[in-house]
XYZ file of C-alpha atoms in Angstrom:
406
model
C 77.781 -26.000 -43.788
C 74.324 -23.665 -43.523
C 74.206 -21.128 -46.501
C 75.605 -18.245 -45.272
C 72.663 -15.939 -46.738
C 70.003 -18.121 -44.991
C 69.662 -18.389 -40.991
C 69.998 -21.809 -39.920
C 66.709 -23.764 -39.348
C 66.443 -27.059 -36.650
C 64.751 -30.171 -38.150
C 61.346 -30.234 -37.611
C 59.975 -33.617 -36.132
C 58.192 -36.044 -38.322
C 54.515 -34.941 -38.454
C 52.305 -38.205 -39.807
C 50.488 -36.981 -43.211
C 46.822 -35.878 -42.208
C 43.684 -38.123 -43.646
C 42.128 -37.165 -46.693
C 39.167 -35.140 -45.709
C 36.235 -34.333 -48.440
C 35.891 -30.914 -49.415
C 32.815 -28.865 -48.265
C 30.329 -28.977 -50.550
C 29.989 -25.800 -52.514
C 27.405 -22.815 -50.891
C 26.604 -20.001 -52.958
C 27.456 -16.535 -51.119
C 24.991 -14.953 -48.726
C 24.106 -11.691 -48.631
C 24.956 -9.875 -45.521
C 22.123 -8.665 -43.640
C 22.577 -7.110 -40.468
C 20.272 -7.045 -37.670
C 18.588 -4.105 -36.553
C 19.556 -2.464 -33.663
C 17.545 -2.263 -30.534
C 16.277 1.202 -29.891
C 18.163 2.107 -26.658
C 16.332 4.019 -23.955
C 18.033 6.968 -22.478
C 19.860 5.873 -18.998
C 17.460 8.074 -17.057
C 14.116 6.596 -18.331
C 14.459 3.310 -16.566
C 11.063 1.968 -18.603
C 10.745 -1.948 -18.045
C 7.981 -4.621 -19.277
C 6.039 -4.351 -15.609
C 5.656 -0.423 -16.555
C 4.513 -1.243 -20.035
C 2.178 -4.070 -18.746
C 0.572 -1.615 -16.668
C -0.143 0.951 -19.286
C -1.430 -1.865 -21.766
C -3.642 -2.867 -18.373
C -5.407 0.250 -18.115
C -5.389 0.435 -21.560
C -7.234 -2.925 -21.927
C -9.800 -2.272 -18.964
C -10.571 1.065 -20.605
C -11.564 -0.925 -23.783
C -13.092 -3.991 -22.275
C -13.988 -3.541 -18.620
C -15.311 -6.314 -16.972
C -19.202 -6.398 -15.465
C -21.730 -8.325 -14.328
C -20.965 -11.911 -13.073
C -17.724 -11.676 -14.892
C -16.836 -8.576 -12.195
C -17.674 -10.657 -9.516
C -15.553 -13.363 -10.650
C -12.726 -10.872 -10.863
C -13.292 -9.246 -7.629
C -13.082 -12.486 -5.843
C -9.861 -13.455 -8.097
C -8.342 -10.064 -7.117
C -9.490 -10.767 -2.889
C -7.375 -13.898 -3.522
C -4.431 -12.118 -5.321
C -4.377 -9.465 -3.030
C -4.127 -12.304 0.108
C -1.547 -14.034 -1.570
C 0.592 -10.995 -2.624
C 1.127 -10.107 0.899
C 1.633 -13.690 2.449
C 4.493 -13.316 0.047
C 5.684 -9.989 1.362
C 5.669 -12.050 4.962
C 7.171 -14.841 3.682
C 10.111 -12.867 1.973
C 10.900 -10.457 4.862
C 13.598 -11.006 6.849
C 12.844 -10.087 10.409
C 15.869 -11.397 11.916
C 17.779 -8.822 9.486
C 15.876 -5.819 9.921
C 16.178 -6.253 13.868
C 19.741 -6.849 13.067
C 19.808 -2.960 11.976
C 18.473 -1.516 15.247
C 21.898 -0.405 16.000
C 21.333 2.227 13.285
C 18.165 3.576 14.876
C 18.876 7.195 14.445
C 18.870 6.606 10.425
C 15.524 4.255 10.792
C 13.436 6.601 13.025
C 14.607 9.559 10.299
C 13.369 7.369 7.371
C 10.327 6.473 8.845
C 9.342 9.514 10.093
C 10.219 10.883 6.304
C 7.614 7.973 5.568
C 4.942 8.537 8.128
C 5.112 11.817 9.092
C 6.841 14.368 6.802
C 4.709 12.859 3.487
C 1.459 12.261 5.558
C 1.657 16.299 6.577
C 2.804 17.460 2.527
C -0.262 15.554 2.093
C -2.614 17.490 4.616
C -0.933 20.674 3.062
C -1.606 20.112 -0.311
C -5.777 20.281 0.721
C -5.680 23.825 -0.251
C -4.794 22.873 -3.992
C -9.081 21.607 -3.903
C -11.088 21.999 -5.773
C -9.013 24.765 -7.622
C -6.081 22.775 -8.949
C -6.893 19.169 -7.685
C -10.586 17.597 -7.895
C -11.305 15.826 -4.512
C -10.414 12.553 -6.061
C -7.041 13.242 -7.478
C -6.286 14.771 -4.110
C -7.704 11.703 -1.993
C -4.937 9.614 -3.995
C -2.387 12.147 -3.943
C -2.742 11.981 0.128
C -3.326 8.233 -0.016
C 0.075 8.188 -1.371
C 1.445 9.847 0.729
C 0.431 7.408 3.118
C 2.013 4.275 1.642
C 5.299 2.862 3.164
C 8.739 3.149 1.438
C 10.177 0.512 -0.941
C 12.059 -1.977 -0.537
C 13.663 -2.647 -3.891
C 14.530 0.039 -5.251
C 15.602 2.180 -2.266
C 18.207 -0.656 -2.004
C 19.579 -0.874 -5.940
C 19.829 2.837 -6.048
C 21.358 3.139 -2.704
C 24.206 0.384 -4.265
C 24.576 2.248 -7.430
C 24.960 5.307 -5.065
C 27.749 3.866 -3.215
C 25.444 4.542 -0.049
C 24.792 2.337 2.758
C 23.310 -1.272 1.511
C 22.881 -2.864 4.752
C 20.896 0.392 6.301
C 18.518 0.584 3.279
C 17.809 -3.128 3.631
C 16.654 -2.770 7.018
C 14.709 0.785 6.590
C 12.989 -0.862 3.955
C 11.929 -4.030 6.185
C 11.302 -1.123 8.984
C 9.013 0.511 6.675
C 7.412 -2.495 5.013
C 6.482 -4.200 8.267
C 4.891 -0.938 10.134
C 3.419 -0.077 6.658
C 0.759 -3.234 6.739
C -0.507 -1.835 10.124
C 0.081 1.973 9.589
C -0.948 2.809 6.335
C -4.839 1.380 6.876
C -5.009 3.585 10.063
C -3.643 6.696 8.649
C -6.151 6.292 5.518
C -9.273 5.811 8.156
C -7.525 8.909 10.275
C -6.838 11.352 7.826
C -9.287 9.855 4.672
C -12.347 9.411 6.506
C -15.430 8.138 4.523
C -13.396 8.495 1.428
C -11.213 4.998 2.904
C -13.768 3.461 4.953
C -13.344 4.951 7.834
C -13.178 2.986 11.126
C -16.066 0.957 10.558
C -15.736 -2.642 12.023
C -16.221 -4.014 8.929
C -13.382 -2.280 7.035
C -10.982 -2.907 9.278
C -11.840 -6.662 9.549
C -11.712 -6.563 5.655
C -8.129 -5.089 6.394
C -7.128 -7.397 9.021
C -8.541 -10.709 6.955
C -6.836 -9.631 3.635
C -3.486 -7.779 4.632
C -2.531 -8.083 7.999
C -3.418 -12.138 8.704
C -1.540 -13.329 5.164
C 0.887 -11.264 5.760
C 1.716 -12.328 9.664
C 1.148 -16.036 7.997
C 3.961 -15.751 5.708
C 6.558 -14.193 8.668
C 5.060 -17.551 10.903
C 5.952 -19.844 7.708
C 9.043 -18.012 6.219
C 11.030 -20.644 8.322
C 10.040 -23.476 6.124
C 9.106 -21.967 2.787
C 11.592 -19.606 2.963
C 14.288 -21.953 0.937
C 12.122 -22.609 -1.350
C 11.124 -19.080 -2.393
C 14.669 -17.966 -2.697
C 15.199 -21.020 -5.379
C 11.819 -19.904 -7.087
C 12.408 -16.351 -7.422
C 11.908 -16.042 -10.947
C 8.633 -17.744 -10.903
C 7.550 -15.588 -8.230
C 8.284 -12.296 -9.508
C 6.108 -13.213 -12.084
C 2.858 -14.325 -9.761
C 3.814 -10.660 -7.566
C 3.547 -8.819 -11.231
C 0.644 -10.866 -12.558
C -1.266 -10.086 -9.103
C -0.751 -6.524 -9.015
C -1.579 -6.499 -12.882
C -5.191 -8.194 -12.045
C -5.636 -6.032 -9.169
C -4.704 -2.615 -11.174
C -7.596 -4.299 -14.089
C -9.650 -4.812 -11.701
C -10.064 -1.410 -10.274
C -9.897 0.267 -13.649
C -12.443 -1.927 -14.810
C -14.990 -0.737 -12.038
C -14.024 2.723 -12.720
C -14.812 2.375 -16.104
C -18.011 0.682 -15.684
C -18.749 3.429 -13.437
C -17.911 6.236 -15.613
C -15.260 7.687 -13.072
C -12.773 8.254 -15.737
C -14.991 11.058 -17.167
C -14.114 13.431 -14.201
C -10.190 13.109 -15.280
C -9.367 15.398 -18.267
C -5.362 15.893 -19.721
C -5.599 19.174 -17.867
C -5.689 17.827 -14.892
C -3.622 15.000 -15.167
C -0.821 17.452 -16.122
C -1.072 19.638 -12.905
C -1.341 16.187 -11.339
C 2.080 15.721 -12.613
C 3.228 19.439 -11.452
C 1.846 18.575 -7.795
C 3.658 15.434 -7.524
C 6.984 17.063 -8.938
C 6.859 19.631 -6.356
C 6.371 16.608 -3.509
C 9.080 14.478 -5.065
C 11.472 17.754 -4.939
C 10.375 18.754 -1.869
C 11.099 15.243 -0.216
C 14.585 14.777 -1.602
C 15.743 18.264 -0.525
C 14.600 17.491 2.952
C 15.890 14.257 2.980
C 19.089 15.480 1.680
C 19.483 18.786 3.824
C 17.759 17.472 6.721
C 20.203 14.416 6.909
C 23.116 16.444 7.038
C 22.203 18.856 9.612
C 21.929 15.626 11.476
C 24.996 14.735 11.432
C 24.978 11.495 9.442
C 28.117 10.881 7.405
C 27.433 10.048 3.570
C 26.495 7.053 3.199
C 23.539 7.242 5.582
C 22.785 10.584 3.875
C 22.417 8.602 0.516
C 20.611 5.526 2.391
C 17.969 8.458 3.616
C 17.610 10.200 0.616
C 16.331 7.123 -1.144
C 14.597 5.237 1.549
C 12.803 8.428 2.643
C 11.465 9.770 -0.792
C 10.354 6.672 -2.265
C 6.834 5.563 -2.017
C 6.070 1.248 -3.201
C 3.872 0.426 -5.676
C 3.732 -2.948 -5.089
C 2.367 -2.560 -1.651
C 0.220 0.978 -2.464
C -1.827 -1.265 -5.254
C -3.522 -4.012 -3.428
C -4.119 -1.867 -0.095
C -6.148 0.422 -2.503
C -8.306 -2.206 -3.962
C -8.902 -3.253 -0.244
C -9.496 0.636 1.171
C -10.901 2.446 -1.597
C -13.052 -0.167 -3.487
C -14.648 1.210 -6.294
C -13.079 4.985 -6.259
C -9.546 2.556 -6.197
C -8.808 3.673 -9.495
C -8.469 7.019 -9.354
C -6.982 6.405 -5.848
C -4.064 4.647 -7.556
C -3.849 6.815 -10.496
C -1.132 9.348 -8.081
C 0.698 6.289 -6.941
C 1.165 5.316 -10.517
C 2.574 8.371 -11.640
C 4.569 8.970 -8.885
C 6.318 5.689 -9.234
C 7.855 6.395 -12.631
C 8.412 9.555 -11.822
C 10.542 9.003 -8.584
C 12.634 6.008 -10.567
C 13.768 8.513 -13.415
C 14.616 10.961 -10.939
C 16.328 9.008 -8.315
C 18.258 6.834 -11.458
C 19.777 10.252 -11.874
C 20.813 11.374 -8.361
C 22.143 7.644 -7.898
C 24.677 8.081 -11.073
C 25.448 11.592 -9.752
C 26.296 10.702 -6.059
C 28.766 7.367 -7.813
C 30.166 10.317 -9.555
C 31.072 12.057 -7.134
C 31.927 9.287 -4.523
C 35.766 9.010 -3.626
C 37.571 5.625 -4.204
C 37.412 4.625 -0.959
C 33.528 4.867 -0.580
C 33.879 2.815 -3.698
C 35.273 -0.432 -2.014
C 33.066 0.202 0.495
C 30.069 0.088 -1.353
C 31.339 -2.910 -3.474
C 32.125 -4.882 -0.263
C 29.046 -3.638 1.288
C 27.002 -5.343 -1.790
C 29.182 -8.378 -1.688
C 27.994 -9.314 1.856
C 24.451 -8.176 1.519
C 24.273 -10.756 -1.545
C 25.346 -13.524 1.069
C 22.920 -12.319 3.998
C 20.111 -11.004 2.111
C 17.750 -13.582 1.388
C 13.936 -13.801 0.905
C 13.232 -10.175 -0.210
C 16.786 -9.088 0.325
C 18.312 -10.154 -2.879
C 22.224 -8.384 -3.973
C 22.040 -5.335 -4.979
C 22.459 -5.738 -8.970
C 19.921 -8.662 -9.446
C 16.117 -8.732 -8.950
C 15.978 -11.781 -7.254
C 13.863 -11.528 -4.147
C 13.692 -8.493 -3.477
C 16.405 -5.842 -4.055
C 15.063 -4.720 -7.373
C 18.232 -4.633 -9.816
C 21.127 -2.446 -10.404
C 21.931 -4.071 -13.764
C 25.102 -4.247 -13.179
C 26.957 -1.254 -11.850
C 25.516 1.842 -13.195
C 22.008 1.171 -14.215
C 18.769 0.274 -12.150
C 17.145 -3.189 -13.207
C 14.084 -3.116 -14.927
C 12.486 -5.238 -12.162
C 12.666 -2.708 -9.762
C 9.949 -0.630 -10.979
C 7.281 -2.881 -9.242
C 7.830 -1.474 -5.905
């Protein structure tokens, strides 16, 4: 009979005795040393290794510029790197996906008008700042910045973060990149004249051989090599970045050898940053209010804001090396500064758009991102990753560092 003071416990099944295990040898106590915490950058400052690589390349060119036979070898390597870079651009861009977005023709025409009409018009209006505010070489670089096509990667990523129309951002970036290979050199020849090489047969032939022919070759071979490029995105991303860094090193080395950098003072750089801040503010304001006046929905307005106000660093640097030659170092300086500025500003704007997005827009944005991840081959990768060309969104709230490359 069980005790009234103790609860009845059922009989436990038999368990065999565990085999003998020797005790672990004595180990003296190790003092705890916490790992140093990583310095977290502010969320509005999307710096990454590529931006730091650009800064380091400029510093290396300032300390150890190439000259003589080494400069000749570097120029030859730069020519090959630029051609290969545009071959990869052509092989990654999905023409079929771009053509599938023709049904959003009003949105695409608006983005193209911002990129190749309004931006150049503002650049021409800045001509009045010469020589009182900007020197002529810096103004040439500022105008070239206004002629460069829009970026694909970061536009898609920021549109995804802000819960915009991701599919339209992919198509708009594709159209801008496809047209920029032809339109940007033509605009440079028309608006910059002698500074950009003019309409001489030699310059146009050089542009066609280094930019257009590799790009078209990549488009033609995409059917056979598209799968290979998709499987080796990480390696090809390093090739992209290495090619761009080589172009920057060659351009800035030549600038140092010719003494071009003595024309730029810290005060001029500060003024240039101010002018570019005004330019970016004007474009963001025009794209925001203009798209609202044209009757676009919320998702389409977000796409227009991010695709119509951004410029591509990865496309602009190789073009500048072909179009400007020895003057390329000063020509790309405004573009490099504007690129980092647009990333920081658009990172803040994307989070504000996302915070004000309704729940239905959040669900739609998630569905668009998932659909894009399935169909975006080549340059059109999933928002939130950097594979292929969508840059990255770093999850759902911060852009991937790799977006800074274009």
